[in-house]
Short mmCIF file of C-alpha atoms and ligand atoms in Angstrom, two decimals:
data_model
loop_
_atom_site.label_atom_id
_atom_site.label_comp_id
_atom_site.label_asym_id
_atom_site.label_seq_id
_atom_site.Cartn_x
_atom_site.Cartn_y
_atom_site.Cartn_z
CA MET A 176 64.72 184.03 66.06
CA ARG A 177 64.06 183.54 63.22
CA LEU A 178 60.92 186.10 63.40
CA ASN A 179 63.25 188.29 64.75
CA THR A 180 65.12 188.71 61.75
CA ARG A 181 62.18 188.79 59.42
CA LYS A 182 61.15 191.40 61.48
CA LEU A 183 64.61 192.95 61.12
CA THR A 184 64.13 192.96 57.65
CA LEU A 185 61.12 194.83 57.56
CA VAL A 186 61.91 197.82 59.98
CA GLY A 187 64.84 198.20 57.63
CA ALA A 188 63.37 198.37 54.20
CA ALA A 189 60.61 201.00 56.27
CA ILE A 190 63.29 203.06 57.32
CA ALA A 191 65.14 202.99 54.20
CA LEU A 192 61.75 203.75 52.33
CA ILE A 193 60.58 206.73 54.51
CA TYR A 194 64.37 208.01 54.15
CA LEU A 195 63.43 208.10 49.97
CA ILE A 196 60.19 210.19 50.44
CA VAL A 197 61.50 212.54 53.00
CA MET A 198 64.23 213.56 50.05
CA TYR A 199 61.94 212.97 47.29
CA SER A 200 59.90 215.63 49.15
CA SER A 201 62.69 217.84 50.09
CA ILE A 202 63.47 218.00 46.10
CA ILE A 203 59.99 219.08 45.55
CA GLU A 204 59.83 221.78 47.77
CA THR A 205 62.90 223.63 47.23
CA GLN A 206 61.70 223.46 43.59
CA GLY A 207 60.03 226.56 42.54
CA SER A 208 61.96 228.98 45.76
CA THR A 209 65.12 229.02 43.45
CA PRO A 210 66.82 231.06 40.20
CA LEU A 211 66.35 227.95 37.62
CA LYS A 212 69.84 227.62 37.01
CA ASN A 213 70.82 226.85 40.45
CA ASN A 214 67.73 224.70 40.57
CA VAL A 215 69.19 222.56 38.36
CA ILE A 216 72.77 222.53 39.80
CA GLU A 217 70.93 222.15 43.19
CA MET A 218 69.09 219.34 41.70
CA GLU A 219 71.78 217.92 40.11
CA LYS A 220 74.38 217.59 43.00
CA ARG A 221 70.93 216.03 45.41
CA ILE A 222 70.14 213.57 42.99
CA VAL A 223 74.11 212.89 42.99
CA SER A 224 73.76 212.72 46.56
CA LEU A 225 70.34 210.63 46.37
CA GLU A 226 71.94 208.06 44.07
CA LYS A 227 75.24 207.86 46.16
CA GLN A 228 72.97 207.44 49.34
CA LEU A 229 71.00 205.11 47.35
CA ASP A 230 73.81 202.92 46.43
CA LEU A 231 75.04 202.69 50.12
CA GLN A 232 71.16 201.83 51.13
CA MET A 233 71.18 198.83 48.35
CA THR A 234 74.92 197.21 49.68
CA GLU A 235 73.19 197.83 53.34
CA SER A 236 70.57 196.23 52.41
CA SER A 237 71.30 193.57 50.08
CA ASN A 238 74.42 192.65 52.91
CA LEU A 239 71.19 192.18 55.42
CA LEU A 240 69.34 190.27 53.03
CA LYS A 241 72.72 187.73 52.51
CA LYS A 242 72.33 187.70 56.23
CA VAL A 243 68.82 186.55 56.58
CA LYS A 244 69.13 184.14 53.60
CA GLU A 245 72.10 182.75 55.56
CA HIS A 246 70.61 182.23 58.93
CA LEU A 247 67.44 180.92 57.28
CA SER A 248 69.37 178.13 55.53
CA LYS A 249 71.37 177.24 58.43
CA ALA A 250 67.83 177.21 60.81
CA LYS A 251 66.45 175.02 57.65
CA VAL A 252 69.34 172.57 57.36
CA GLU A 253 68.97 172.53 61.55
CA GLU A 254 65.23 171.41 61.13
CA GLU A 255 66.09 169.09 58.93
CA SER A 256 68.48 167.11 60.56
CA GLN A 257 66.54 167.21 63.73
CA GLN A 258 63.69 165.67 61.83
CA LYS A 259 65.66 163.14 59.89
CA GLU A 260 66.86 162.10 63.49
CA ASN A 261 63.57 161.73 64.28
CA GLU A 262 62.46 159.58 61.32
CA ILE A 263 65.70 157.53 61.51
CA ASP A 264 64.81 156.80 65.16
CA MET A 265 61.25 155.87 64.05
CA SER A 266 61.74 154.09 60.91
CA ALA A 267 64.06 151.28 62.52
CA LEU A 268 61.89 150.91 65.46
CA VAL A 269 61.23 147.43 66.34
CA LEU A 270 58.66 146.83 68.48
CA PRO A 271 58.62 143.16 69.15
CA VAL A 272 55.58 141.77 71.11
CA LEU A 273 56.33 139.50 73.89
CA LEU A 274 53.07 137.01 74.51
CA ILE A 275 53.39 135.05 77.50
CA ALA A 276 51.84 131.73 77.33
CA CYS A 277 51.29 128.62 79.48
CA ASP A 278 48.67 126.06 79.35
CA ARG A 279 45.31 127.76 77.67
CA VAL A 280 44.92 126.84 74.16
CA THR A 281 43.15 129.56 73.53
CA VAL A 282 45.72 131.71 73.36
CA LYS A 283 44.76 131.05 69.66
CA ARG A 284 42.18 133.94 70.42
CA CYS A 285 44.81 135.84 71.12
CA LEU A 286 47.19 135.35 68.40
CA ASP A 287 44.18 135.45 66.01
CA ASN A 288 43.36 139.23 66.94
CA LEU A 289 47.34 139.73 66.79
CA VAL A 290 47.84 138.88 63.38
CA LYS A 291 44.64 140.72 62.44
CA PHE A 292 45.35 143.78 63.45
CA ARG A 293 49.09 143.94 62.96
CA PRO A 294 49.76 146.93 61.08
CA ASN A 295 53.41 145.82 59.69
CA LYS A 296 55.36 142.51 60.47
CA ASP A 297 58.21 144.37 60.82
CA ILE A 298 58.20 146.81 63.19
CA PHE A 299 56.01 144.12 65.20
CA PRO A 300 57.37 140.76 65.05
CA ILE A 301 55.73 138.36 67.43
CA ILE A 302 57.45 136.10 69.69
CA VAL A 303 55.73 133.74 72.41
CA SER A 304 57.42 132.53 75.32
CA GLN A 305 55.66 129.37 76.87
CA ASP A 306 56.12 127.87 80.03
CA CYS A 307 54.45 124.72 81.03
CA GLY A 308 55.51 122.07 78.77
CA HIS A 309 51.97 121.85 77.74
CA ASN A 310 51.97 119.78 74.47
CA SER A 311 48.26 121.01 72.38
CA THR A 312 49.34 124.85 73.40
CA TYR A 313 52.69 124.61 71.98
CA GLN A 314 51.19 122.79 69.14
CA VAL A 315 49.23 125.85 68.35
CA ILE A 316 51.39 128.56 68.91
CA LYS A 317 54.06 126.07 66.47
CA SER A 318 51.04 126.11 63.88
CA PHE A 319 51.10 130.08 64.07
CA ALA A 320 55.18 130.30 64.17
CA ASP A 321 55.20 127.63 60.75
CA SER A 322 53.11 129.86 58.30
CA ASP A 323 54.68 132.89 59.61
CA PRO A 324 58.56 134.38 59.43
CA THR A 325 58.01 136.79 61.60
CA ILE A 326 56.25 134.84 64.49
CA SER A 327 58.21 132.73 66.77
CA VAL A 328 58.05 130.30 69.97
CA VAL A 329 60.58 130.37 72.98
CA GLN A 330 59.87 127.22 75.47
CA GLN A 331 61.09 128.41 79.20
CA PRO A 332 63.82 125.59 79.79
CA ASP A 333 62.87 125.39 83.77
CA LEU A 334 59.87 123.57 84.36
CA SER A 335 60.85 122.38 87.64
CA GLU A 336 58.84 122.90 90.46
CA ILE A 337 60.22 125.78 93.03
CA PRO A 338 60.60 124.28 96.53
CA LEU A 339 58.18 126.48 98.83
CA PRO A 340 57.57 126.27 102.34
CA ARG A 341 53.61 125.21 103.36
CA GLN A 342 51.70 128.54 104.04
CA LYS A 343 53.13 130.13 100.50
CA VAL A 344 52.08 126.91 98.52
CA LYS A 345 48.87 128.28 97.13
CA PHE A 346 51.15 130.97 95.56
CA ARG A 347 53.12 128.26 93.89
CA GLY A 348 51.31 129.99 90.00
CA TYR A 349 52.71 133.40 91.04
CA TYR A 350 55.82 131.85 91.67
CA LYS A 351 55.89 130.50 88.19
CA ILE A 352 54.85 133.80 86.47
CA ALA A 353 57.48 135.83 88.00
CA ARG A 354 60.16 133.30 86.88
CA HIS A 355 58.57 132.89 83.33
CA TYR A 356 58.51 136.90 82.76
CA LYS A 357 62.28 136.84 84.42
CA PHE A 358 62.88 134.13 81.67
CA ALA A 359 61.10 135.83 79.00
CA LEU A 360 62.22 139.19 79.35
CA ASN A 361 65.80 138.19 78.73
CA HIS A 362 65.14 136.88 75.74
CA VAL A 363 63.55 139.48 73.98
CA PHE A 364 66.21 141.79 75.52
CA LYS A 365 69.36 139.83 76.25
CA THR A 366 69.58 136.98 73.93
CA LEU A 367 67.23 138.97 70.62
CA GLY A 368 68.85 142.41 71.71
CA HIS A 369 65.90 144.27 71.02
CA GLU A 370 65.32 147.79 72.71
CA ALA A 371 62.09 147.75 74.02
CA VAL A 372 58.68 145.43 74.54
CA ILE A 373 55.03 145.09 74.16
CA ILE A 374 53.82 142.45 76.50
CA VAL A 375 50.24 140.57 76.51
CA GLU A 376 49.43 137.70 78.28
CA ASP A 377 47.21 134.47 76.49
CA ASP A 378 43.79 135.57 77.90
CA LEU A 379 43.87 139.29 76.51
CA ASP A 380 42.05 140.97 73.53
CA ILE A 381 42.90 143.93 72.41
CA SER A 382 41.75 147.08 70.44
CA PRO A 383 41.85 147.45 66.67
CA ASP A 384 44.73 150.28 67.15
CA PHE A 385 46.45 148.60 70.14
CA PHE A 386 49.23 148.79 67.90
CA GLU A 387 48.99 152.10 66.56
CA TYR A 388 48.79 153.14 70.65
CA PHE A 389 51.98 152.07 71.38
CA LEU A 390 53.61 153.25 68.17
CA GLY A 391 51.80 156.96 68.80
CA THR A 392 52.95 157.00 72.76
CA TYR A 393 56.32 154.68 72.35
CA PRO A 394 58.27 158.19 71.99
CA LEU A 395 56.81 160.05 74.76
CA LEU A 396 59.09 156.68 76.97
CA LEU A 397 62.55 158.37 74.69
CA LYS A 398 61.58 161.69 75.54
CA ASP A 399 60.75 161.89 79.22
CA PRO A 400 62.40 159.93 81.41
CA THR A 401 59.90 159.82 84.36
CA LEU A 402 58.08 157.75 82.61
CA TRP A 403 59.12 154.22 82.90
CA CYS A 404 55.72 152.30 81.14
CA ILE A 405 53.33 152.65 78.56
CA SER A 406 49.78 150.50 79.40
CA ALA A 407 46.82 149.55 77.39
CA TRP A 408 44.87 149.49 80.64
CA ASN A 409 42.87 151.35 82.55
CA ASP A 410 41.96 149.72 86.03
CA ASN A 411 39.11 152.35 86.66
CA GLY A 412 37.91 151.36 82.83
CA LYS A 413 34.22 150.46 83.35
CA LYS A 414 31.72 151.98 80.96
CA GLU A 415 30.19 153.37 83.89
CA VAL A 416 33.06 155.81 85.26
CA ILE A 417 35.03 156.42 81.84
CA ASP A 418 34.08 158.70 79.04
CA GLN A 419 33.62 157.05 75.65
CA SER A 420 33.62 160.28 74.00
CA HIS A 421 37.06 160.78 74.36
CA PRO A 422 38.91 157.19 73.39
CA GLU A 423 41.99 159.74 72.48
CA LEU A 424 42.21 160.81 76.02
CA LEU A 425 45.73 159.64 78.17
CA HIS A 426 46.52 159.92 81.50
CA ARG A 427 49.65 159.48 83.54
CA THR A 428 49.56 157.12 86.46
CA ASP A 429 51.45 155.99 89.48
CA PHE A 430 49.99 152.92 89.54
CA PHE A 431 51.30 150.44 87.32
CA PRO A 432 48.56 148.85 85.19
CA GLY A 433 49.56 145.42 83.22
CA LEU A 434 47.70 144.15 81.05
CA GLY A 435 49.23 144.71 77.50
CA TRP A 436 52.06 147.19 78.44
CA THR A 437 55.63 148.39 77.17
CA PHE A 438 58.74 149.39 78.57
CA ARG A 439 62.63 149.76 77.42
CA ARG A 440 65.55 147.34 77.62
CA GLU A 441 67.70 149.79 80.04
CA THR A 442 64.51 149.64 82.58
CA TRP A 443 64.32 146.15 82.49
CA LEU A 444 68.27 145.76 82.85
CA ASP A 445 67.49 147.89 86.25
CA LEU A 446 65.10 146.13 87.39
CA GLU A 447 66.20 142.02 86.53
CA PRO A 448 68.67 142.16 89.57
CA THR A 449 65.86 142.41 91.72
CA TRP A 450 63.00 141.37 90.03
CA PRO A 451 61.26 139.32 92.82
CA GLU A 452 60.30 135.26 93.16
CA ALA A 453 56.49 136.33 92.97
CA PHE A 454 53.99 138.85 92.62
CA PHE A 455 55.38 140.61 90.16
CA ASP A 456 53.25 143.05 89.06
CA ASP A 457 52.83 144.26 93.12
CA TRP A 458 56.45 143.88 92.89
CA LEU A 459 56.42 146.87 90.49
CA ARG A 460 53.77 148.86 91.85
CA ASN A 461 55.74 149.93 94.61
CA PRO A 462 57.32 153.28 93.78
CA GLU A 463 60.76 152.29 95.34
CA ASN A 464 61.27 150.12 92.75
CA THR A 465 60.60 152.22 89.60
CA HIS A 466 62.45 155.16 91.54
CA GLU A 467 59.09 156.98 91.52
CA ARG A 468 58.39 156.97 87.20
CA ALA A 469 55.06 156.96 86.21
CA CYS A 470 53.67 155.00 83.46
CA ILE A 471 50.55 156.08 80.76
CA ARG A 472 47.15 154.32 80.52
CA PRO A 473 44.52 155.27 78.36
CA GLU A 474 40.91 156.37 79.70
CA VAL A 475 39.14 154.12 77.67
CA SER A 476 41.13 150.62 77.86
CA ARG A 477 42.73 148.57 74.39
CA THR A 478 43.07 145.45 75.93
CA PHE A 479 40.57 143.51 77.74
CA THR A 480 40.48 140.15 79.25
CA PHE A 481 38.89 136.92 78.82
CA GLY A 482 40.13 134.23 80.52
CA LYS A 483 38.33 133.19 83.81
CA ILE A 484 40.69 130.24 84.31
CA GLY A 485 43.57 131.93 85.33
CA VAL A 486 46.39 132.26 88.59
CA SER A 487 43.92 134.50 90.04
CA LYS A 488 40.47 132.52 89.76
CA GLY A 489 37.01 133.37 88.46
CA LEU A 490 36.15 135.82 91.46
CA PHE A 491 37.98 138.59 90.40
CA TYR A 492 37.13 138.06 86.89
CA ASP A 493 33.23 137.76 87.59
CA MET A 494 33.13 140.78 90.23
CA HIS A 495 35.80 143.19 88.01
CA LEU A 496 37.35 142.10 84.69
CA ARG A 497 34.16 141.18 82.80
CA ALA A 498 32.68 144.70 83.24
CA MET A 499 35.80 146.36 81.39
CA GLN A 500 34.81 148.35 78.43
CA LEU A 501 37.15 147.67 75.35
CA ASN A 502 37.51 150.76 73.04
CA MET A 503 36.28 150.19 69.57
CA ASP A 504 37.16 153.41 68.01
CA PHE A 505 40.63 153.80 66.09
CA VAL A 506 42.51 156.83 67.06
CA GLU A 507 45.51 157.29 64.84
CA PHE A 508 47.82 158.55 67.96
CA THR A 509 50.81 158.14 65.65
CA ASN A 510 49.08 162.04 64.27
CA LEU A 511 48.47 163.18 67.59
CA ASP A 512 50.10 165.71 69.83
CA LEU A 513 51.10 164.16 73.17
CA SER A 514 53.11 166.56 74.36
CA TYR A 515 50.13 166.88 76.82
CA LEU A 516 51.41 163.87 78.70
CA LEU A 517 54.83 165.24 79.74
CA LYS A 518 55.76 165.44 83.20
CA ASP A 519 56.22 169.29 83.36
CA ASN A 520 53.38 169.83 81.24
CA TYR A 521 50.65 167.12 83.00
CA ASP A 522 51.13 168.01 86.28
CA GLU A 523 51.04 172.13 86.09
CA ALA A 524 47.82 171.39 84.16
CA LEU A 525 47.06 168.89 86.37
CA LEU A 526 47.29 171.14 90.13
CA LYS A 527 45.90 173.88 88.21
CA THR A 528 42.83 172.44 87.43
CA VAL A 529 42.53 170.52 90.88
CA SER A 530 42.59 173.32 93.02
CA SER A 531 40.53 175.68 90.65
CA LEU A 532 37.60 173.32 90.58
CA PRO A 533 34.49 173.57 92.52
CA GLU A 534 33.91 170.76 95.21
CA MET A 535 30.89 168.14 95.77
CA THR A 536 30.84 165.03 97.51
CA ALA A 537 30.71 161.81 96.46
CA ASP A 538 27.20 161.42 97.54
CA GLU A 539 26.63 164.49 95.81
CA VAL A 540 28.02 163.95 92.07
CA VAL A 541 26.10 160.41 92.02
CA ASN A 542 22.76 161.75 93.02
CA ALA A 543 23.44 165.08 90.79
CA PRO A 544 20.61 165.19 88.15
CA GLN A 545 22.45 164.55 84.54
CA GLU A 546 21.91 166.90 81.92
CA GLY A 547 24.27 167.42 78.89
CA ASP A 548 27.40 168.55 80.01
CA LEU A 549 28.31 168.84 83.66
CA PRO A 550 30.89 171.15 84.90
CA PRO A 551 34.36 169.36 86.13
CA VAL A 552 34.76 168.85 89.93
CA LYS A 553 36.59 167.54 92.50
CA VAL A 554 35.89 165.24 95.23
CA THR A 555 38.49 165.50 97.99
CA TYR A 556 39.65 162.77 100.89
CA SER A 557 42.06 162.95 103.55
CA ASN A 558 42.57 159.43 104.54
CA ALA A 559 42.81 156.31 103.38
CA LYS A 560 39.12 155.28 104.97
CA THR A 561 37.55 158.74 103.24
CA TYR A 562 39.38 157.45 99.84
CA GLN A 563 37.87 154.01 99.70
CA LYS A 564 34.78 155.49 100.93
CA ALA A 565 34.88 158.04 97.95
CA ALA A 566 35.40 155.34 95.52
CA LYS A 567 33.30 152.90 96.26
CA LYS A 568 30.57 155.60 96.09
CA LEU A 569 31.91 156.61 92.78
CA GLY A 570 32.53 153.47 91.48
CA LEU A 571 35.76 153.07 91.73
CA MET A 572 38.71 150.47 92.83
CA ASP A 573 39.22 151.27 96.15
CA ASP A 574 42.18 149.02 97.44
CA PHE A 575 46.00 150.23 97.25
CA ARG A 576 49.28 148.48 96.26
CA SER A 577 52.03 150.28 98.56
CA GLY A 578 49.88 153.46 99.44
CA VAL A 579 48.77 154.19 95.52
CA PRO A 580 45.43 154.35 94.66
CA ARG A 581 44.07 152.62 91.43
CA THR A 582 45.19 154.84 88.31
CA ALA A 583 46.44 157.64 90.70
CA TYR A 584 48.32 160.63 89.55
CA LEU A 585 50.21 162.62 91.76
CA GLY A 586 47.48 161.40 95.09
CA VAL A 587 44.43 162.46 92.42
CA VAL A 588 42.20 160.01 90.37
CA SER A 589 40.89 160.81 87.63
CA CYS A 590 37.77 159.53 86.75
CA PHE A 591 33.84 160.44 84.65
CA VAL A 592 31.08 159.58 86.77
CA GLY A 593 27.69 160.92 86.33
CA GLY A 594 28.28 162.78 83.06
CA ARG A 595 31.56 164.48 84.24
CA ARG A 596 35.06 164.63 84.84
CA VAL A 597 35.61 163.50 88.43
CA TYR A 598 38.59 164.34 90.41
CA LEU A 599 39.39 162.61 93.42
CA ALA A 600 41.84 164.74 94.87
CA PRO A 601 43.99 164.61 98.40
CA SER A 602 42.44 167.46 100.91
CA PHE A 603 45.57 168.54 102.36
CA PRO A 604 48.76 168.97 100.56
CA TRP A 605 50.08 166.18 99.31
CA SER A 606 54.01 165.08 99.02
CA ARG A 607 53.95 161.52 98.85
CA TYR A 608 52.24 157.97 98.86
CA ASP A 609 51.72 156.92 102.58
CA PRO A 610 52.54 153.11 102.23
CA SER A 611 50.43 152.06 105.54
CA TRP A 612 47.42 152.71 103.64
CA SER A 613 46.32 149.44 102.27
C1 NAG B 885 52.78 116.74 71.37
O1 NAG B 885 52.07 116.52 70.02
C2 NAG B 885 52.01 116.44 68.62
C3 NAG B 885 50.33 116.73 68.23
O2 NAG B 885 49.60 116.52 68.35
C4 NAG B 885 52.55 114.87 68.55
O3 NAG B 885 53.06 114.37 67.47
C5 NAG B 885 53.67 114.67 69.69
O4 NAG B 885 54.57 113.63 69.76
C6 NAG B 885 53.32 115.22 70.86
N1 NAG B 885 54.82 115.48 71.66
C7 NAG B 885 54.47 115.17 72.86
C8 NAG B 885 56.28 115.15 73.60
O5 NAG B 885 53.97 114.44 73.64
#
């Protein structure tokens, strides 16, 4: 709109100028051909009429100019108020960190890092929720809370044993965790009334730009109703399958990653009535429970789990988590344009890319000689078996939850193998995940 009015002014001015030149040259031309007296009178007449026309032109121009100025100042006011709105939102922003703790005194390591990398105490107050009633762990947390008013601790009050049938007793820990999360999230959202929360567990290390990551990506949660969470974790985050030269790169995912994540109160109020008794993370990976909305995940993880003694025991840790890469560069996410992650932009670009790429087999990708920057390719799958075979070959996690492969988005898993971007993509027209894939 603004461009158009500017153009209009320019064109108007040009027309006026041409008009003046034509008038002037016609005076010059007629000068020699008529007698002197007639000529002078004629010229006077012409000058008078020219003056009149010039006056008219001037008033018209100044009217136009007035209109343009009015329009510009209106647009400026609108833009400023828009900017102010955004600023007000962000300046009033409080994004508390909820730290879930139980009986591990190593919670100190997590708290030390949160305190060390926290750029602003007012934006990021720390709330520790402790289950399990473990006194020495509580004492560790309390020593942090006692020395800093922006760190608080609350204890999960219901320490009763959860009655379980015999075959579920071995899952007791998962029931307690789900109960604890429900208490802690109600505490943050209902008791304290926060708008959003960043959740970490007591065995997580964080990257130097952990807070910057959530600060920069949080506006996406407000803008894009098809997103419900931002996670700091890449489930396929081993250094062999990521592009470490692009720590700023982010993706959408249909698979809830957990391990350092943020979501909003309105989502909690929606989830809370049907919150499960156990295995809440897999419950969040069922698209039905999150209304088929997506999360944001990074190319390079912003968290690292150091806990070996957890509910999930040590095997998964040794086989998988230990090899995960924690980002160490500081990316200024608040200064980046992240609009490529909004659904319309992202889906169109992804589908266009995938459909246009040449195809290779997983074997060919893995065995290709690595020289410089290799062009991206796709590897296709047609069913659960061929998906798992290709994923395993590429060095990716090959499991599903509710039919969703880890890190998948619209059925596509993006990774970086053998020096190139690889899209593991369906060979068929994809419409939804098949829950029978497991
Ligand atoms: C917890 O530990 C502190 C410090 O070691 C001690 O003073 C306190 O009595 C203990 N509380 C309970 C309930 O055991």
